[in-house]
Tab-separated table of N, CA and C in Angstrom:
chain	number	residue	atom	x	y	z
B	20	MET	N	83.931	95.741	91.324
B	20	MET	CA	83.199	95.762	92.559
B	20	MET	C	84.154	95.812	93.752
B	21	PHE	N	85.277	95.078	93.652
B	21	PHE	CA	86.256	95.058	94.736
B	21	PHE	C	86.896	96.427	94.920
B	22	GLU	N	87.138	97.136	93.817
B	22	GLU	CA	87.781	98.445	93.894
B	22	GLU	C	86.838	99.530	94.422
B	23	LYS	N	85.544	99.336	94.298
B	23	LYS	CA	84.585	100.310	94.822
B	23	LYS	C	84.551	100.307	96.332
B	24	GLY	N	85.002	99.264	96.886
B	24	GLY	CA	84.980	99.145	98.340
B	24	GLY	C	84.707	97.712	98.711
B	25	GLY	N	84.677	97.476	99.925
B	25	GLY	CA	84.436	96.127	100.410
B	25	GLY	C	84.910	96.065	101.843
B	26	ASP	N	84.734	94.936	102.410
B	26	ASP	CA	85.156	94.854	103.798
B	26	ASP	C	86.658	94.576	103.889
B	27	TRP	N	87.226	94.982	105.002
B	27	TRP	CA	88.673	94.864	105.213
B	27	TRP	C	89.093	93.407	105.324
B	28	GLU	N	88.233	92.579	105.820
B	28	GLU	CA	88.599	91.177	105.984
B	28	GLU	C	88.880	90.523	104.630
B	29	ARG	N	88.046	90.776	103.665
B	29	ARG	CA	88.261	90.208	102.322
B	29	ARG	C	89.493	90.805	101.658
B	30	LYS	N	89.707	92.095	101.847
B	30	LYS	CA	90.897	92.711	101.274
B	30	LYS	C	92.164	92.142	101.901
B	31	ASN	N	92.136	91.935	103.215
B	31	ASN	CA	93.297	91.356	103.885
B	31	ASN	C	93.541	89.919	103.455
B	32	LYS	N	92.483	89.156	103.301
B	32	LYS	CA	92.640	87.779	102.830
B	32	LYS	C	93.282	87.751	101.460
B	33	LEU	N	92.841	88.629	100.594
B	33	LEU	CA	93.422	88.695	99.267
B	33	LEU	C	94.896	89.077	99.337
B	34	LYS	N	95.242	90.046	100.187
B	34	LYS	CA	96.649	90.438	100.342
B	34	LYS	C	97.494	89.276	100.843
B	35	ILE	N	96.972	88.529	101.803
B	35	ILE	CA	97.717	87.403	102.364
B	35	ILE	C	97.904	86.317	101.310
B	36	TYR	N	96.845	85.980	100.583
B	36	TYR	CA	96.958	84.970	99.530
B	36	TYR	C	97.938	85.417	98.447
B	37	GLU	N	97.865	86.674	98.043
B	37	GLU	CA	98.794	87.182	97.030
B	37	GLU	C	100.230	87.142	97.535
B	38	ALA	N	100.433	87.529	98.796
B	38	ALA	CA	101.784	87.526	99.361
B	38	ALA	C	102.341	86.108	99.439
B	39	LEU	N	101.511	85.153	99.825
B	39	LEU	CA	101.970	83.765	99.869
B	39	LEU	C	102.317	83.256	98.470
B	40	TYR	N	101.517	83.639	97.481
B	40	TYR	CA	101.831	83.280	96.107
B	40	TYR	C	103.151	83.922	95.667
B	41	LEU	N	103.344	85.181	96.038
B	41	LEU	CA	104.581	85.860	95.663
B	41	LEU	C	105.799	85.208	96.305
B	42	ILE	N	105.642	84.670	97.494
B	42	ILE	CA	106.750	83.918	98.102
B	42	ILE	C	107.055	82.675	97.273
B	43	LEU	N	106.007	82.005	96.810
B	43	LEU	CA	106.211	80.800	96.000
B	43	LEU	C	106.965	81.087	94.706
B	44	ILE	N	106.704	82.248	94.115
B	44	ILE	CA	107.401	82.587	92.869
B	44	ILE	C	108.645	83.438	93.132
B	45	ARG	N	109.014	83.561	94.411
B	45	ARG	CA	110.233	84.224	94.883
B	45	ARG	C	110.274	85.723	94.593
B	46	ASP	N	109.146	86.371	94.690
B	46	ASP	CA	109.092	87.828	94.601
B	46	ASP	C	108.906	88.350	96.029
B	47	PHE	N	109.995	88.290	96.799
B	47	PHE	CA	109.934	88.586	98.222
B	47	PHE	C	109.675	90.058	98.517
B	48	LYS	N	110.128	90.926	97.647
B	48	LYS	CA	109.932	92.357	97.873
B	48	LYS	C	108.444	92.713	97.846
B	49	GLU	N	107.744	92.274	96.846
B	49	GLU	CA	106.312	92.560	96.752
B	49	GLU	C	105.538	91.843	97.853
B	50	ALA	N	105.981	90.642	98.206
B	50	ALA	CA	105.327	89.917	99.293
B	50	ALA	C	105.458	90.674	100.606
B	51	SER	N	106.630	91.237	100.862
B	51	SER	CA	106.829	91.974	102.116
B	51	SER	C	105.950	93.213	102.167
B	52	ILE	N	105.759	93.863	101.041
B	52	ILE	CA	104.892	95.039	100.993
B	52	ILE	C	103.457	94.654	101.355
B	53	LEU	N	102.980	93.546	100.804
B	53	LEU	CA	101.615	93.106	101.099
B	53	LEU	C	101.466	92.663	102.544
B	54	PHE	N	102.456	91.961	103.079
B	54	PHE	CA	102.389	91.548	104.481
B	54	PHE	C	102.353	92.755	105.410
B	55	VAL	N	103.200	93.738	105.161
B	55	VAL	CA	103.235	94.932	106.019
B	55	VAL	C	101.926	95.707	105.906
B	56	ASP	N	101.362	95.772	104.719
B	56	ASP	CA	100.074	96.460	104.540
B	56	ASP	C	98.939	95.761	105.283
B	57	ALA	N	99.039	94.466	105.442
B	57	ALA	CA	97.965	93.709	106.092
B	57	ALA	C	98.039	93.746	107.613
B	58	ILE	N	99.148	94.162	108.180
B	58	ILE	CA	99.326	94.118	109.640
B	58	ILE	C	98.278	94.922	110.405
B	59	PRO	N	98.017	96.180	110.077
B	59	PRO	CA	97.103	96.970	110.928
B	59	PRO	C	95.671	96.447	111.002
B	60	THR	N	95.194	95.841	109.941
B	60	THR	CA	93.798	95.403	109.931
B	60	THR	C	93.665	93.891	109.800
B	61	PHE	N	94.682	93.154	110.201
B	61	PHE	CA	94.670	91.694	110.051
B	61	PHE	C	93.630	91.051	110.960
B	62	ASN	N	92.813	90.194	110.361
B	62	ASN	CA	91.801	89.462	111.108
B	62	ASN	C	91.553	88.107	110.464
B	63	SER	N	92.489	87.636	109.665
B	63	SER	CA	92.312	86.400	108.903
B	63	SER	C	93.082	85.255	109.532
B	64	THR	N	92.714	84.908	110.745
B	64	THR	CA	93.439	83.845	111.433
B	64	THR	C	93.129	82.460	110.873
B	65	ASP	N	92.163	82.372	109.964
B	65	ASP	CA	91.903	81.099	109.314
B	65	ASP	C	92.973	80.768	108.282
B	66	ILE	N	93.695	81.780	107.817
B	66	ILE	CA	94.781	81.566	106.857
B	66	ILE	C	96.095	81.323	107.586
B	67	MET	N	96.410	82.199	108.520
B	67	MET	CA	97.635	82.083	109.311
B	67	MET	C	97.463	82.865	110.600
B	68	SER	N	98.295	82.571	111.555
B	68	SER	CA	98.229	83.287	112.828
B	68	SER	C	98.876	84.665	112.678
B	69	TYR	N	98.590	85.529	113.624
B	69	TYR	CA	99.177	86.872	113.598
B	69	TYR	C	100.689	86.794	113.757
B	70	GLU	N	101.166	85.839	114.570
B	70	GLU	CA	102.603	85.651	114.748
B	70	GLU	C	103.283	85.288	113.432
B	71	LYS	N	102.635	84.402	112.656
B	71	LYS	CA	103.183	84.020	111.343
B	71	LYS	C	103.202	85.206	110.395
B	72	LEU	N	102.167	86.030	110.444
B	72	LEU	CA	102.131	87.214	109.596
B	72	LEU	C	103.320	88.120	109.900
B	73	ILE	N	103.567	88.375	111.176
B	73	ILE	CA	104.694	89.213	111.571
B	73	ILE	C	106.006	88.562	111.148
B	74	TYR	N	106.105	87.252	111.365
B	74	TYR	CA	107.308	86.512	110.989
B	74	TYR	C	107.587	86.653	109.490
B	75	TYR	N	106.570	86.418	108.671
B	75	TYR	CA	106.753	86.529	107.225
B	75	TYR	C	107.039	87.972	106.797
B	76	ALA	N	106.410	88.926	107.431
B	76	ALA	CA	106.658	90.330	107.095
B	76	ALA	C	108.117	90.698	107.375
B	77	ILE	N	108.625	90.262	108.516
B	77	ILE	CA	110.019	90.564	108.851
B	77	ILE	C	110.967	89.786	107.954
B	78	LEU	N	110.708	88.511	107.771
B	78	LEU	CA	111.594	87.660	106.981
B	78	LEU	C	111.695	88.117	105.525
B	79	THR	N	110.566	88.461	104.930
B	79	THR	CA	110.599	88.896	103.530
B	79	THR	C	111.063	90.339	103.390
B	80	GLY	N	110.883	91.133	104.443
B	80	GLY	CA	111.254	92.540	104.359
B	80	GLY	C	112.710	92.841	104.655
B	81	LEU	N	113.386	91.976	105.389
B	81	LEU	CA	114.770	92.246	105.782
B	81	LEU	C	115.707	92.566	104.615
B	82	PRO	N	115.680	91.819	103.530
B	82	PRO	CA	116.613	92.137	102.442
B	82	PRO	C	116.295	93.433	101.681
B	83	PHE	N	115.054	93.908	101.783
B	83	PHE	CA	114.636	95.016	100.929
B	83	PHE	C	114.327	96.311	101.666
B	84	MET	N	113.956	96.212	102.919
B	84	MET	CA	113.593	97.411	103.671
B	84	MET	C	114.826	98.017	104.319
B	85	THR	N	114.800	99.319	104.446
B	85	THR	CA	115.888	99.978	105.154
B	85	THR	C	115.729	99.735	106.652
B	86	ARG	N	116.782	99.949	107.399
B	86	ARG	CA	116.702	99.759	108.850
B	86	ARG	C	115.647	100.675	109.471
B	87	LYS	N	115.580	101.874	108.936
B	87	LYS	CA	114.596	102.840	109.438
B	87	LYS	C	113.173	102.334	109.218
B	88	ASP	N	112.910	101.791	108.032
B	88	ASP	CA	111.577	101.263	107.734
B	88	ASP	C	111.252	100.028	108.568
B	89	ILE	N	112.225	99.156	108.773
B	89	ILE	CA	112.001	97.970	109.596
B	89	ILE	C	111.627	98.386	111.012
B	90	LYS	N	112.365	99.342	111.542
B	90	LYS	CA	112.080	99.798	112.904
B	90	LYS	C	110.711	100.470	112.979
B	91	LYS	N	110.426	101.336	112.007
B	91	LYS	CA	109.170	102.101	112.042
B	91	LYS	C	107.950	101.223	111.737
B	92	LYS	N	108.014	100.433	110.676
B	92	LYS	CA	106.839	99.690	110.219
B	92	LYS	C	106.625	98.365	110.932
B	93	LEU	N	107.692	97.797	111.480
B	93	LEU	CA	107.552	96.480	112.098
B	93	LEU	C	107.847	96.472	113.589
B	94	LEU	N	109.030	96.897	113.967
B	94	LEU	CA	109.431	96.761	115.360
B	94	LEU	C	108.739	97.745	116.288
B	95	ASP	N	108.536	98.977	115.834
B	95	ASP	CA	107.892	99.986	116.668
B	95	ASP	C	106.414	100.182	116.358
B	96	SER	N	105.878	99.367	115.487
B	96	SER	CA	104.467	99.466	115.132
B	96	SER	C	103.617	99.119	116.343
B	97	SER	N	102.625	99.927	116.618
B	97	SER	CA	101.792	99.701	117.804
B	97	SER	C	101.058	98.367	117.727
B	98	GLU	N	100.626	97.947	116.542
B	98	GLU	CA	99.927	96.678	116.403
B	98	GLU	C	100.844	95.504	116.747
B	99	VAL	N	102.096	95.609	116.347
B	99	VAL	CA	103.041	94.519	116.603
B	99	VAL	C	103.461	94.496	118.058
B	100	THR	N	103.801	95.646	118.618
B	100	THR	CA	104.289	95.673	119.994
B	100	THR	C	103.198	95.290	120.986
B	101	ILE	N	101.967	95.699	120.745
B	101	ILE	CA	100.865	95.314	121.634
B	101	ILE	C	100.689	93.792	121.606
B	102	HIS	N	100.715	93.229	120.423
B	102	HIS	CA	100.528	91.789	120.313
B	102	HIS	C	101.690	91.029	120.946
B	103	LEU	N	102.893	91.491	120.742
B	103	LEU	CA	104.045	90.793	121.290
B	103	LEU	C	104.083	90.870	122.813
B	104	THR	N	103.670	91.995	123.381
B	104	THR	CA	103.648	92.077	124.835
B	104	THR	C	102.507	91.254	125.426
B	105	ASP	N	101.400	91.155	124.704
B	105	ASP	CA	100.279	90.339	125.179
B	105	ASP	C	100.613	88.860	125.179
B	106	SER	N	101.381	88.424	124.202
B	106	SER	CA	101.685	86.994	124.097
B	106	SER	C	103.027	86.647	124.737
B	107	ASN	N	103.658	87.607	125.401
B	107	ASN	CA	104.927	87.403	126.097
B	107	ASN	C	106.038	86.901	125.183
B	108	LEU	N	106.041	87.333	123.932
B	108	LEU	CA	107.082	86.945	123.000
B	108	LEU	C	108.240	87.923	122.983
B	109	LYS	N	108.049	89.076	123.527
B	109	LYS	CA	109.065	90.116	123.450
B	109	LYS	C	110.177	89.880	124.433
């Protein structure tokens, strides 16, 4: 039923829970992939804040992502830059 479709909020929650579990078992590469995938449609602030999501995505992705991917998927991502300028963190 989940694979047939569903709402983005439930899919994002599942990605976040899986990524947090992967951090616990020290599979940081897979966790970073799930965190980055959840960024564009993140709406699960009951699990963690958007700032924490970005923090975990960068922290887990640094050892495994290329500089080009970090810049493209995280630093220059419109979702991240809009949020960072809105919250004056940049």
